[in-house]
Structure formats: C-alpha cells, structure tokens
Tab-separated table of C-alpha atoms in Angstrom:
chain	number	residue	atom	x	y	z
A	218	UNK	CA	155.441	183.030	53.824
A	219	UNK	CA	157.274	180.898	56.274
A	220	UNK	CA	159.628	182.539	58.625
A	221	UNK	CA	161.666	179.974	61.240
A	222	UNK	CA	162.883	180.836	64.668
A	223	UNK	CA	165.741	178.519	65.491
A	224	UNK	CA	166.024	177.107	69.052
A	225	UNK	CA	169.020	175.589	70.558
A	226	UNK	CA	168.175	173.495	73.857
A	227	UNK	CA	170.324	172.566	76.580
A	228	UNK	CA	168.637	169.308	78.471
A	229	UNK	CA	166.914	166.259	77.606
A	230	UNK	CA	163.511	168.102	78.870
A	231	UNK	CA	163.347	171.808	78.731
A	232	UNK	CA	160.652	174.735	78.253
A	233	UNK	CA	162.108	177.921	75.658
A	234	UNK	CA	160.556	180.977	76.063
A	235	UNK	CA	160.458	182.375	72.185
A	236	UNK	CA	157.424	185.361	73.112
A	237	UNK	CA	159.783	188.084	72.119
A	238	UNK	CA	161.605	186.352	69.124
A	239	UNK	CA	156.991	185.957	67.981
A	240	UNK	CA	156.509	189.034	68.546
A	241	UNK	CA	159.868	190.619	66.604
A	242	UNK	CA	158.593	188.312	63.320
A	243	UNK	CA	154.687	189.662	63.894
A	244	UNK	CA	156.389	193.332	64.135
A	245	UNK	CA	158.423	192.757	60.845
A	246	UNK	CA	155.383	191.644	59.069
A	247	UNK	CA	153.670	194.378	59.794
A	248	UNK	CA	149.994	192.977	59.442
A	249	UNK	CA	147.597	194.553	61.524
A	250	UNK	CA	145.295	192.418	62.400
A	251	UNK	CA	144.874	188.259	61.719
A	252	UNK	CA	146.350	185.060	63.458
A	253	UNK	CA	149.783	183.995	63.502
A	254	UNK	CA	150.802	180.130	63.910
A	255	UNK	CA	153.122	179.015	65.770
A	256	UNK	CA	154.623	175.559	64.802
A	257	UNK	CA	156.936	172.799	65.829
A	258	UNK	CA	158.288	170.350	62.549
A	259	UNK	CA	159.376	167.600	65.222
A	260	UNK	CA	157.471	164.744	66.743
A	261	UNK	CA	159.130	164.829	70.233
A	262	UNK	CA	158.924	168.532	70.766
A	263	UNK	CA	155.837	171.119	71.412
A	264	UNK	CA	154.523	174.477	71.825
A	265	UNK	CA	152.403	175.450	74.765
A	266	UNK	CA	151.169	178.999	76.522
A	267	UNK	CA	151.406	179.589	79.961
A	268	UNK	CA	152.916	181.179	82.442
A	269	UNK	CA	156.305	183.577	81.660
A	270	UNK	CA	156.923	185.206	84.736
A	271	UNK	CA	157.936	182.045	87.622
A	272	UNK	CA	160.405	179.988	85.623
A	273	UNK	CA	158.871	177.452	88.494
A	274	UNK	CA	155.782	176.712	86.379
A	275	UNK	CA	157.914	175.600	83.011
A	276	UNK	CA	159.536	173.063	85.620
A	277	UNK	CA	155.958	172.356	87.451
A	278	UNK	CA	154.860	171.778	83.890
A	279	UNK	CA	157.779	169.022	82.829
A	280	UNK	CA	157.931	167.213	86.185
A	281	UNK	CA	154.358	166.907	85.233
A	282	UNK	CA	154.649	165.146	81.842
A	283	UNK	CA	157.361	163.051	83.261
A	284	UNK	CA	155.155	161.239	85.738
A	285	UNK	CA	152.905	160.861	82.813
A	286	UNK	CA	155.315	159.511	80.747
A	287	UNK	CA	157.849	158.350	82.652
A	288	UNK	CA	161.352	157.729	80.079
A	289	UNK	CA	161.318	153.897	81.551
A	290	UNK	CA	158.560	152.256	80.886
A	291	UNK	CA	158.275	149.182	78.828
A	292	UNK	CA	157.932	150.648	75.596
A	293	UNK	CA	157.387	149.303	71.998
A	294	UNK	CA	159.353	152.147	70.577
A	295	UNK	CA	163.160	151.111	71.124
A	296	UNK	CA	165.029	154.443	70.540
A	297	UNK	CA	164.604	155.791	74.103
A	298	UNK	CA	162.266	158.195	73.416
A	299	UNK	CA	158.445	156.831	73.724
A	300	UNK	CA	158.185	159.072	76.286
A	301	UNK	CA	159.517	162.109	73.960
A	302	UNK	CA	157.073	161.239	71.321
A	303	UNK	CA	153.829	160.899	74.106
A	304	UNK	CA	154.433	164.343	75.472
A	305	UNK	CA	154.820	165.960	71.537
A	306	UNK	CA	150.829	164.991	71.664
A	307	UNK	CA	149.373	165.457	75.028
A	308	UNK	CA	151.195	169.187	74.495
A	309	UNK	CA	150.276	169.564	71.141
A	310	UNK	CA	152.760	171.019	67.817
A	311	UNK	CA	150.775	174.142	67.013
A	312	UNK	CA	149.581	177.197	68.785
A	313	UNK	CA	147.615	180.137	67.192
A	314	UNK	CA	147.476	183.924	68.824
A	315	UNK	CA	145.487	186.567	67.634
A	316	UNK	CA	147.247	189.473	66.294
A	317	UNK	CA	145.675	192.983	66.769
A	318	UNK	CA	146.755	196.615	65.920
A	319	UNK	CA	149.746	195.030	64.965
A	320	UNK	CA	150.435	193.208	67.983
A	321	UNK	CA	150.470	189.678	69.678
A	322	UNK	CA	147.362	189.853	72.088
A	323	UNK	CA	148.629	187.278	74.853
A	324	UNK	CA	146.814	187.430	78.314
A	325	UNK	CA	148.902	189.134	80.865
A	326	UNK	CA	150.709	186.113	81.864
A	327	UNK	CA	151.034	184.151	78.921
A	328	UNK	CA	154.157	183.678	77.031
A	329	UNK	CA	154.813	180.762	73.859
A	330	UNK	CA	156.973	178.080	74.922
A	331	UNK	CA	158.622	175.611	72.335
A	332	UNK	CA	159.110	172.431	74.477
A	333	UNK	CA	161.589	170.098	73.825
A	334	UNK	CA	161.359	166.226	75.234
A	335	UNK	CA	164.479	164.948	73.422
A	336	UNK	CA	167.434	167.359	73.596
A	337	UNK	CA	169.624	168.916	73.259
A	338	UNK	CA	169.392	169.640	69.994
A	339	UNK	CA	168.949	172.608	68.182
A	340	UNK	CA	165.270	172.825	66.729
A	341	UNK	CA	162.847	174.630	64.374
A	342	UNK	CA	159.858	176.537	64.998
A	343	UNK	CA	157.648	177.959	61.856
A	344	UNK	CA	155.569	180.990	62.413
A	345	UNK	CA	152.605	181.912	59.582
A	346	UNK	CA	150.415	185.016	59.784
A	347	UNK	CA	147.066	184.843	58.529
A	348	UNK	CA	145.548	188.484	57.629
A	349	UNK	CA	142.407	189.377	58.659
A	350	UNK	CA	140.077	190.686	56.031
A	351	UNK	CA	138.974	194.211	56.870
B	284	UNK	CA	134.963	174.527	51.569
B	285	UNK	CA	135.000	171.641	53.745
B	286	UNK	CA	136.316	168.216	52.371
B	287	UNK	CA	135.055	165.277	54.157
B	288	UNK	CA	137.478	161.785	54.751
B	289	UNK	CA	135.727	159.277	55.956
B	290	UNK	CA	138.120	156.705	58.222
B	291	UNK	CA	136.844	153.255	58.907
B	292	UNK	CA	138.522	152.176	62.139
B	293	UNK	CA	138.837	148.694	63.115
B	294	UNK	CA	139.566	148.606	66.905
B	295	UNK	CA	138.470	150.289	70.529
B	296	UNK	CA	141.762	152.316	70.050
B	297	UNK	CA	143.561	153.051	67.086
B	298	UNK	CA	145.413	155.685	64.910
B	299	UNK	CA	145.078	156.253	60.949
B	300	UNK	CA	147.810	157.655	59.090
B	301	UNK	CA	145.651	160.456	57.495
B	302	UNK	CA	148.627	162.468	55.863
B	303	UNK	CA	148.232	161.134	52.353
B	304	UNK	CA	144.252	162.008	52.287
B	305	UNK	CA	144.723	165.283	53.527
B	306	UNK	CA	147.655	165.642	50.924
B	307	UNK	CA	145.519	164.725	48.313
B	308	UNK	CA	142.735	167.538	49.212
B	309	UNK	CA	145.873	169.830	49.622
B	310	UNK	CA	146.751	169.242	45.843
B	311	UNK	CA	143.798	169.358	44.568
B	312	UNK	CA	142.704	172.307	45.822
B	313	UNK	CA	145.628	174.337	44.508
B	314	UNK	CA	146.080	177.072	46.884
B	315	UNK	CA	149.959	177.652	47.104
B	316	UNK	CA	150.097	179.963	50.580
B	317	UNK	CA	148.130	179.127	53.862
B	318	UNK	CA	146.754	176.993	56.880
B	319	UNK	CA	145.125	173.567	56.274
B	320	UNK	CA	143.389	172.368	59.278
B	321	UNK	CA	142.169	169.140	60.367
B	322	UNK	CA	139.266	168.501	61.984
B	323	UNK	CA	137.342	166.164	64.490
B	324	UNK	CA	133.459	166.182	64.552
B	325	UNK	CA	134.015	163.973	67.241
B	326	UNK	CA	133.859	163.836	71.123
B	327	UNK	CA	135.937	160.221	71.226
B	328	UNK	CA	138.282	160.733	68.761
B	329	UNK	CA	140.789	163.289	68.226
B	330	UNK	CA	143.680	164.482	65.801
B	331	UNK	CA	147.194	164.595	66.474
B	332	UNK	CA	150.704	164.575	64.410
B	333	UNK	CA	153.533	162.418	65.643
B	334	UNK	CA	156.100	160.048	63.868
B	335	UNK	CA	154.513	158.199	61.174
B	336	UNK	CA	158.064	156.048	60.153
B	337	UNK	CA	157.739	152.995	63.273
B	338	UNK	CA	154.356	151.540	64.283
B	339	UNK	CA	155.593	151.310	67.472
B	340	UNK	CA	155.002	154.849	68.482
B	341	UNK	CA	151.619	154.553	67.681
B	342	UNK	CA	151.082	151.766	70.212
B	343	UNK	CA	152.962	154.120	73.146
B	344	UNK	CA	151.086	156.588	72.848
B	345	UNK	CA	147.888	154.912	73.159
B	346	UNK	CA	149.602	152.519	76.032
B	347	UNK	CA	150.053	156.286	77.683
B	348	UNK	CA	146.565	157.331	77.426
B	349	UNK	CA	145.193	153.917	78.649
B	350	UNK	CA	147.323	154.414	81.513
B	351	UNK	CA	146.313	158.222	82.348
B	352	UNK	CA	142.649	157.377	81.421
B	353	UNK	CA	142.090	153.907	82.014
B	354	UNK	CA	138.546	152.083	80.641
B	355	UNK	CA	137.517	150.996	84.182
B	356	UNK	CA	137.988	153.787	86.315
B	357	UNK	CA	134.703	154.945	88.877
B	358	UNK	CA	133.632	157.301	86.396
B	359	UNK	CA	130.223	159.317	86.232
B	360	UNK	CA	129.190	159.149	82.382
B	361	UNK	CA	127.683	155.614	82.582
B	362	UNK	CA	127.865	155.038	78.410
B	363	UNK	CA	131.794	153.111	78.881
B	364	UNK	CA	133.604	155.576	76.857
B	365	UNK	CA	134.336	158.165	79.921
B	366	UNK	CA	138.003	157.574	79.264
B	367	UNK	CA	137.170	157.830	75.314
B	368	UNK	CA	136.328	161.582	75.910
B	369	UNK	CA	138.748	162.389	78.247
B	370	UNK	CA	141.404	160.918	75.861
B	371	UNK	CA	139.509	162.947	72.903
B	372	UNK	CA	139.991	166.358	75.613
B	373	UNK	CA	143.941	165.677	75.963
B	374	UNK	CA	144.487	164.569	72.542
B	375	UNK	CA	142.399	167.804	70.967
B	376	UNK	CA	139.975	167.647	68.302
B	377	UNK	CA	142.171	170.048	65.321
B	378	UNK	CA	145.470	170.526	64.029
B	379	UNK	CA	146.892	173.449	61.340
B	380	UNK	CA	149.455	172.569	59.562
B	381	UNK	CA	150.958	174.849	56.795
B	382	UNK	CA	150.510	174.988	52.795
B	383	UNK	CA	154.075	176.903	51.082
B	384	UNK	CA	154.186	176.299	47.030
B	385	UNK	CA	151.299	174.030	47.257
B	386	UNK	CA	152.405	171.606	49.349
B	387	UNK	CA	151.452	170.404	53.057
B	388	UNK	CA	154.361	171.690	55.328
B	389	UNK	CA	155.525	168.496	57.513
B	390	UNK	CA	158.452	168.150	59.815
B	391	UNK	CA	160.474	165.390	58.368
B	392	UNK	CA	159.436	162.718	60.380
B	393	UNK	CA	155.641	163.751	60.895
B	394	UNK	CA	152.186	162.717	59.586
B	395	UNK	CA	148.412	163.009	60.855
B	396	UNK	CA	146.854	160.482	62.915
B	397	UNK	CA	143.147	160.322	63.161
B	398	UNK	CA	142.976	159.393	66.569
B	399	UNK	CA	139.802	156.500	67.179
B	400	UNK	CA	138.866	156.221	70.869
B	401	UNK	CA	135.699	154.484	70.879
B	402	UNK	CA	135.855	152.242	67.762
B	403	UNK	CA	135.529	150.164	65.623
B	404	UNK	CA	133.240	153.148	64.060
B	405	UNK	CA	133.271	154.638	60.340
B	406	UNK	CA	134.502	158.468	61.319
B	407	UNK	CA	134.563	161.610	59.481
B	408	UNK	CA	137.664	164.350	59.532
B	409	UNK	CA	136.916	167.393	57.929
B	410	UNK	CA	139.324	169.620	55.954
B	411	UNK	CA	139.388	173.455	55.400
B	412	UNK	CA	142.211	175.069	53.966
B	413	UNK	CA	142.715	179.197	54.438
B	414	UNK	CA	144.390	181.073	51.811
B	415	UNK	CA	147.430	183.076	52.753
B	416	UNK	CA	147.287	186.695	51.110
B	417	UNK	CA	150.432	187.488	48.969
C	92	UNK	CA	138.664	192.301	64.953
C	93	UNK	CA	138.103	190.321	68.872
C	94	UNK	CA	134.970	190.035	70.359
C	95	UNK	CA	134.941	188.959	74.204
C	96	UNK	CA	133.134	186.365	75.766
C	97	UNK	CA	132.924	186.850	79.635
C	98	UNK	CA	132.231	183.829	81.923
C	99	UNK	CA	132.151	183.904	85.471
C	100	UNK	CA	133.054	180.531	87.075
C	101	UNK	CA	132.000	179.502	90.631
C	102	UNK	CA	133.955	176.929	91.708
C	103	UNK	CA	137.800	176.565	91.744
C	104	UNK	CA	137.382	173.657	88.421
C	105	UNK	CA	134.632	173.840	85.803
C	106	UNK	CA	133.598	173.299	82.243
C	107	UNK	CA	131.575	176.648	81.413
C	108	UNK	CA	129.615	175.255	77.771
C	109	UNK	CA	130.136	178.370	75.617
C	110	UNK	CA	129.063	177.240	72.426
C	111	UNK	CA	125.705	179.507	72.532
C	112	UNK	CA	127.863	182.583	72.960
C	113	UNK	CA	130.576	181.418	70.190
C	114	UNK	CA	126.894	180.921	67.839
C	115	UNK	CA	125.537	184.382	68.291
C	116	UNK	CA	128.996	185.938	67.328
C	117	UNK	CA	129.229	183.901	64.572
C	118	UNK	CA	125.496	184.887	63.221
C	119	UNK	CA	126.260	188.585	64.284
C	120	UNK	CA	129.898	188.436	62.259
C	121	UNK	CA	128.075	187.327	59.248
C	122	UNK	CA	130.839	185.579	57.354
C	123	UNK	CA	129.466	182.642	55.149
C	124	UNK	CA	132.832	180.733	55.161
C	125	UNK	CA	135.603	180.484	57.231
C	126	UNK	CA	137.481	179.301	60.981
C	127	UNK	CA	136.059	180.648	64.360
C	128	UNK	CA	139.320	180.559	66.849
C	129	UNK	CA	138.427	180.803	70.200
C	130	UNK	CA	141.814	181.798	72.371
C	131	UNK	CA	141.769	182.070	76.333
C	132	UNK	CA	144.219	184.554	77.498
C	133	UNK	CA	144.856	182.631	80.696
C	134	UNK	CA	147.624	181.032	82.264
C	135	UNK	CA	145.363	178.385	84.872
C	136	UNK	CA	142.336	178.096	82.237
C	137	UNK	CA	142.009	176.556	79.170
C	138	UNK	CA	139.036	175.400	75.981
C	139	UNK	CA	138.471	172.248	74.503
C	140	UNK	CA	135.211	170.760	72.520
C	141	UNK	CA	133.837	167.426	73.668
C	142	UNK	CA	130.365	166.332	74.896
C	143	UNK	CA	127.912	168.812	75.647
C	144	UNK	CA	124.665	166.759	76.302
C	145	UNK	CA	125.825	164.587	79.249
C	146	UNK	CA	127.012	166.362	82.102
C	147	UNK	CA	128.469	163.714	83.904
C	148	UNK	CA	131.480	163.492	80.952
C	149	UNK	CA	132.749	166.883	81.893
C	150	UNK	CA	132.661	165.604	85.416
C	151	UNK	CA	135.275	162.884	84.030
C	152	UNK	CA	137.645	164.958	82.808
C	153	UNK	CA	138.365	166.917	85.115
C	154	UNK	CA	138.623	163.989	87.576
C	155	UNK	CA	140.884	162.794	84.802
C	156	UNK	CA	143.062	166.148	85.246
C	157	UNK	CA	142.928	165.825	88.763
C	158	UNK	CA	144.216	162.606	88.970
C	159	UNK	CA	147.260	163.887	86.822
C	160	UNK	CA	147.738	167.068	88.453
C	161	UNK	CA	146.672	166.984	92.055
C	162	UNK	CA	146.713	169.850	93.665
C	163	UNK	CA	148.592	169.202	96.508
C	164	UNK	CA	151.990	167.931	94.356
C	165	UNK	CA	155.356	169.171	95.816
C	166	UNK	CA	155.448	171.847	93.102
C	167	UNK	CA	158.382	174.457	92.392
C	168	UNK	CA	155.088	176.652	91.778
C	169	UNK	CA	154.704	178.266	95.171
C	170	UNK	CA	150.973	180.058	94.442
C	171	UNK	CA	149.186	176.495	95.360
C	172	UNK	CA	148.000	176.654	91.617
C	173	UNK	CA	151.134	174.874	89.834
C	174	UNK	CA	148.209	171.879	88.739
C	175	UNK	CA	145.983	174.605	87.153
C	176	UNK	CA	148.576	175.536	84.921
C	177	UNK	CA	149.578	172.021	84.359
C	178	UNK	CA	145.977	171.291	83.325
C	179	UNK	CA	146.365	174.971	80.898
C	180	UNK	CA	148.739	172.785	79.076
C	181	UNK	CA	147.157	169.593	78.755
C	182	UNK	CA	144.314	171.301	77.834
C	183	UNK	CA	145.545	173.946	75.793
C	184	UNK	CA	144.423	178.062	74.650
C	185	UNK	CA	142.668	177.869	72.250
C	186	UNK	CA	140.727	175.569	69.663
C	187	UNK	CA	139.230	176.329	65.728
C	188	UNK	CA	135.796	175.559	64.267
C	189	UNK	CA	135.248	175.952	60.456
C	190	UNK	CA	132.218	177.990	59.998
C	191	UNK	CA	130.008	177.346	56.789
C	192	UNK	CA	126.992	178.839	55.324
C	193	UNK	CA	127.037	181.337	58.139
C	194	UNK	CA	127.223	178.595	60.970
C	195	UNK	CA	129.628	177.211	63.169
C	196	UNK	CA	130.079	173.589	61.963
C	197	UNK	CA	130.530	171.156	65.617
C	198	UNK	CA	129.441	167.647	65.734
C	199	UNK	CA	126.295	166.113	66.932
C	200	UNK	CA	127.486	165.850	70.101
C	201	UNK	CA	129.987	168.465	69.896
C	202	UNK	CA	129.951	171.561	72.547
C	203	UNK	CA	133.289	174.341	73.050
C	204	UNK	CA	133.704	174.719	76.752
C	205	UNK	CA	135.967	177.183	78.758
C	206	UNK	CA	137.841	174.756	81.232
C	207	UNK	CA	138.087	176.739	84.764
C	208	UNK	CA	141.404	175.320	86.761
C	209	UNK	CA	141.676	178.017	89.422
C	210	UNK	CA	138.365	179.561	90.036
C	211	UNK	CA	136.122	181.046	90.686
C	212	UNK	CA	137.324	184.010	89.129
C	213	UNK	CA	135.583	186.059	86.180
C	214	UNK	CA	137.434	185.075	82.888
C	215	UNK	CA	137.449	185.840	79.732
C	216	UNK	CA	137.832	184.257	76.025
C	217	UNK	CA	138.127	185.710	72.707
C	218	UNK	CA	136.770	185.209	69.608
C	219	UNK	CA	138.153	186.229	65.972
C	220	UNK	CA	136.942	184.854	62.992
C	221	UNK	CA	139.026	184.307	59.393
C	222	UNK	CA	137.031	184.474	56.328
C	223	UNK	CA	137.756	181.760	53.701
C	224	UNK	CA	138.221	183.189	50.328
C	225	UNK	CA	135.543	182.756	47.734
C-alpha cells in the first residue's frame, strides 16, 4: 500500500516540513513496529532530515546547495534546471524512519523535509510501511 | 535473496541506466507489495535516481561532483581516487524504491544510475527486494 | 525492535567505523535473511559506508565537506553549527545493508561509519533489522 502526501511549493528552492502529515499516515496504519519510506517520484526534488525547530537551518541548508550548484553554470542540460536535477542527488529521493510502538522514532530535532529545487509546483511524496516481524 | 548485475563501465566517470535490469529482477521475482533496494558493494561508486530521458543530465551531474571533489586536490589517501570516495560518500551507496502490483514504482521521469567513479571497472549492484505484508 | 549503538566522538568532525558493532547485532538478532538499517537520530551527524582500511580516505571526506560547508559561512543558523547540519544532509540518516546467511553483506573494502559534524559529543545510532520472507 501506497499512500501520497501532496505538497504544494511556493519558490524556485524551498524546504517543506511534512513530519506531522508522516506521522498522521504511520498513525492511520496502525503498525506497531517496522520502517516507513519516505519517497520523492521527481528528479529535481528530495527528502532530507534535519533540523525542525530554526527555520534558519532549511535556508542554511539551500544557500548551501546553491553554491554547489549554482543555477548558471554552463550546463549541458538546456531546460534551466541542471542545477535542480544535481541537488535531487547530492540530497537523495528516499528516507527511511523506524517506526516503534506505533510511532515515528525521529531524534529530538529531526523533522522530514521534502525539498523542492524547481518550483513552484505542486509535488508528490509516497510513504510505504514495512512491518516488522514479531 | 540477493540478485547480482554486473555493470561493465567504460570510463573514469560514468552513469548506467540500471532501471531495466533491476525491472527485470522485479518481474521475475513476483512479489506484488514492497521495497526493492539497490545496492553498492562499492567504496567508488554509488547509486542514485535522476532523469533518465536527456543524456545531458548525466554529464551535469558528474561536471558537479568534479567540481566539489576535484581529481587533483592535496588529498591524504595517496591511491588517486580520494575524490572517487568522497563522490561515492555524497552520492550514497543504496536506494529503495517501491514494488505496488508487481511493478517497480518510478516517478515519471526517473530511472537508476549505477554511479562509476573510478572506472573503467566491471562492477556489481546487488538487489534485494522485501515483501510488503497484506 | 531498536537496538542502540553508543559512540562517543572526540573531536568536533570524525568518522567513528561502526561496522563491528552493526556485526555483533546482526549475529545476536539471528535473522538469516534480510536489510540491517542503521538510522542516526541527529540533526549535525550523519552514516555513510565507504573505505574502512585506509584511514587517510575518511580524512578526505571530510576535508571534502569542509570545503563545501566551512564553518565560518555567513549562516542564518546562529548556533555556529549551520555547516554540521549542512554536512547531515549531504551525508544523510541513515543507510541499509542486506544481511544473508546470518551476515551483514558489505564489500571488500566496505566499512558503515557514524560521521561526527559537531562533536565531541556522545551520540547515538540505531539499529533495526527487517527479515526477508522465506
């Protein structure tokens, strides 16, 4: 079973917090303990964990990637977003958290972030839950 | 189970469309529900998914990691493939990407790239696929 | 079920090789077949498998990182650790091995390290493990 979050960004470059909408699907399911996956369908977008509580670090995080990838350089790839598609793989389109008594065990900082490097646009995430056996 | 694909790379840096091998082991394994994951035995090579439509983005990406981790640097491991395993670090050495009615669960515009940092070599990506319970 | 792998880190960046640790959970577990997820529920650390024979290639990367993310950035972040969660990122939380025939299957050269970016602190990492169906 697939369930799908959807996302609607605002900006060109933007970290969504989607923690709570995670943790509402891992409550429906009601499995007790196993992994759920977190996963983006788009090749200039990506899901990280970090930091929920200073918005500062989500912007730390971008300005980051953008001197990395800067949208300018003399890329091959002519539809303006090289730099969209280079982030989607130093960030990575998965993310798995371990699900115990029910819950999403994040550390005490950590929230999931679905990262978009080519909006706005409104986007998909897929979540999975894989049971542990008992 | 672990399936084996071998990938014969034929440059220092290159990535290998993978998705139609690891389709393959998806369909002939059977199992309608649950997580295939991808692999690296690897410490200069990695896996990643990205747009597998223009060649071009291939070529940016690896233009990117050149850049952040370039050949030449003053680095300590004295073998010439420093920036091979730092690439292999960023890049990451798995992926999970879903199974739903027996089929591999890819954004529209996604595949799997092998990721060869430290070729030409003959490389090995190993496949395991997790049931989902019903 | 979690088990918890504590590492104390000495200085304030570090690659910690925990692949003994992940080995004797694995043996102790006792599951023949299936994915060992190690997840670090921090917001300025991170895991990733590369070399583990050389020393001087974990030395690299995080002069690789460094380079990227230097600490002293005009960051939003105003804790003086914005680059250790940039690193978190690039890095990323977590990483999967397949297990088979009771062992945790890593390359030749393979090794899982916990990646340090704001030490030393006392950390930990956890460890479930998924049993593949028969």
């Amino acid at each position: 079973m697939i369930k799908t979050i959807s996302v609607k960004t605002s900006s060109r470059e933007e970290m969504v917090d989607i923690r709570a909408e995670v943790e509402k699907i891992v409550k429906e399911r009601g499995i007790k303990n196993g992994v759920c996956y977190i996963y983006v369908p788009h090749t200039t977008a990506g899901v990280t964990i970090n930091e929920g509580a200073d918005p500062s670090v989500k912007k730390d995080i971008l300005y980051a990637l953008k001197k990395i990838a800067p949208p300018t350089e003399a890329y091959s790839h002519i539809e303006g977003n090289a730099d969209s598609h280079i982030k989607a793989t130093l960030v990575g389109s998965s993310a798995s958290v371990f699900i115990e008594g029910g819950r999403l065990i994040l550390g005490q900082w950590q929230s999931i972030f679905f990262c978009e490097f080519d909006g706005p646009r409104t986007r998909k995430v897929y979540i999975k839950i894989i049971k542990e056996e008992e």
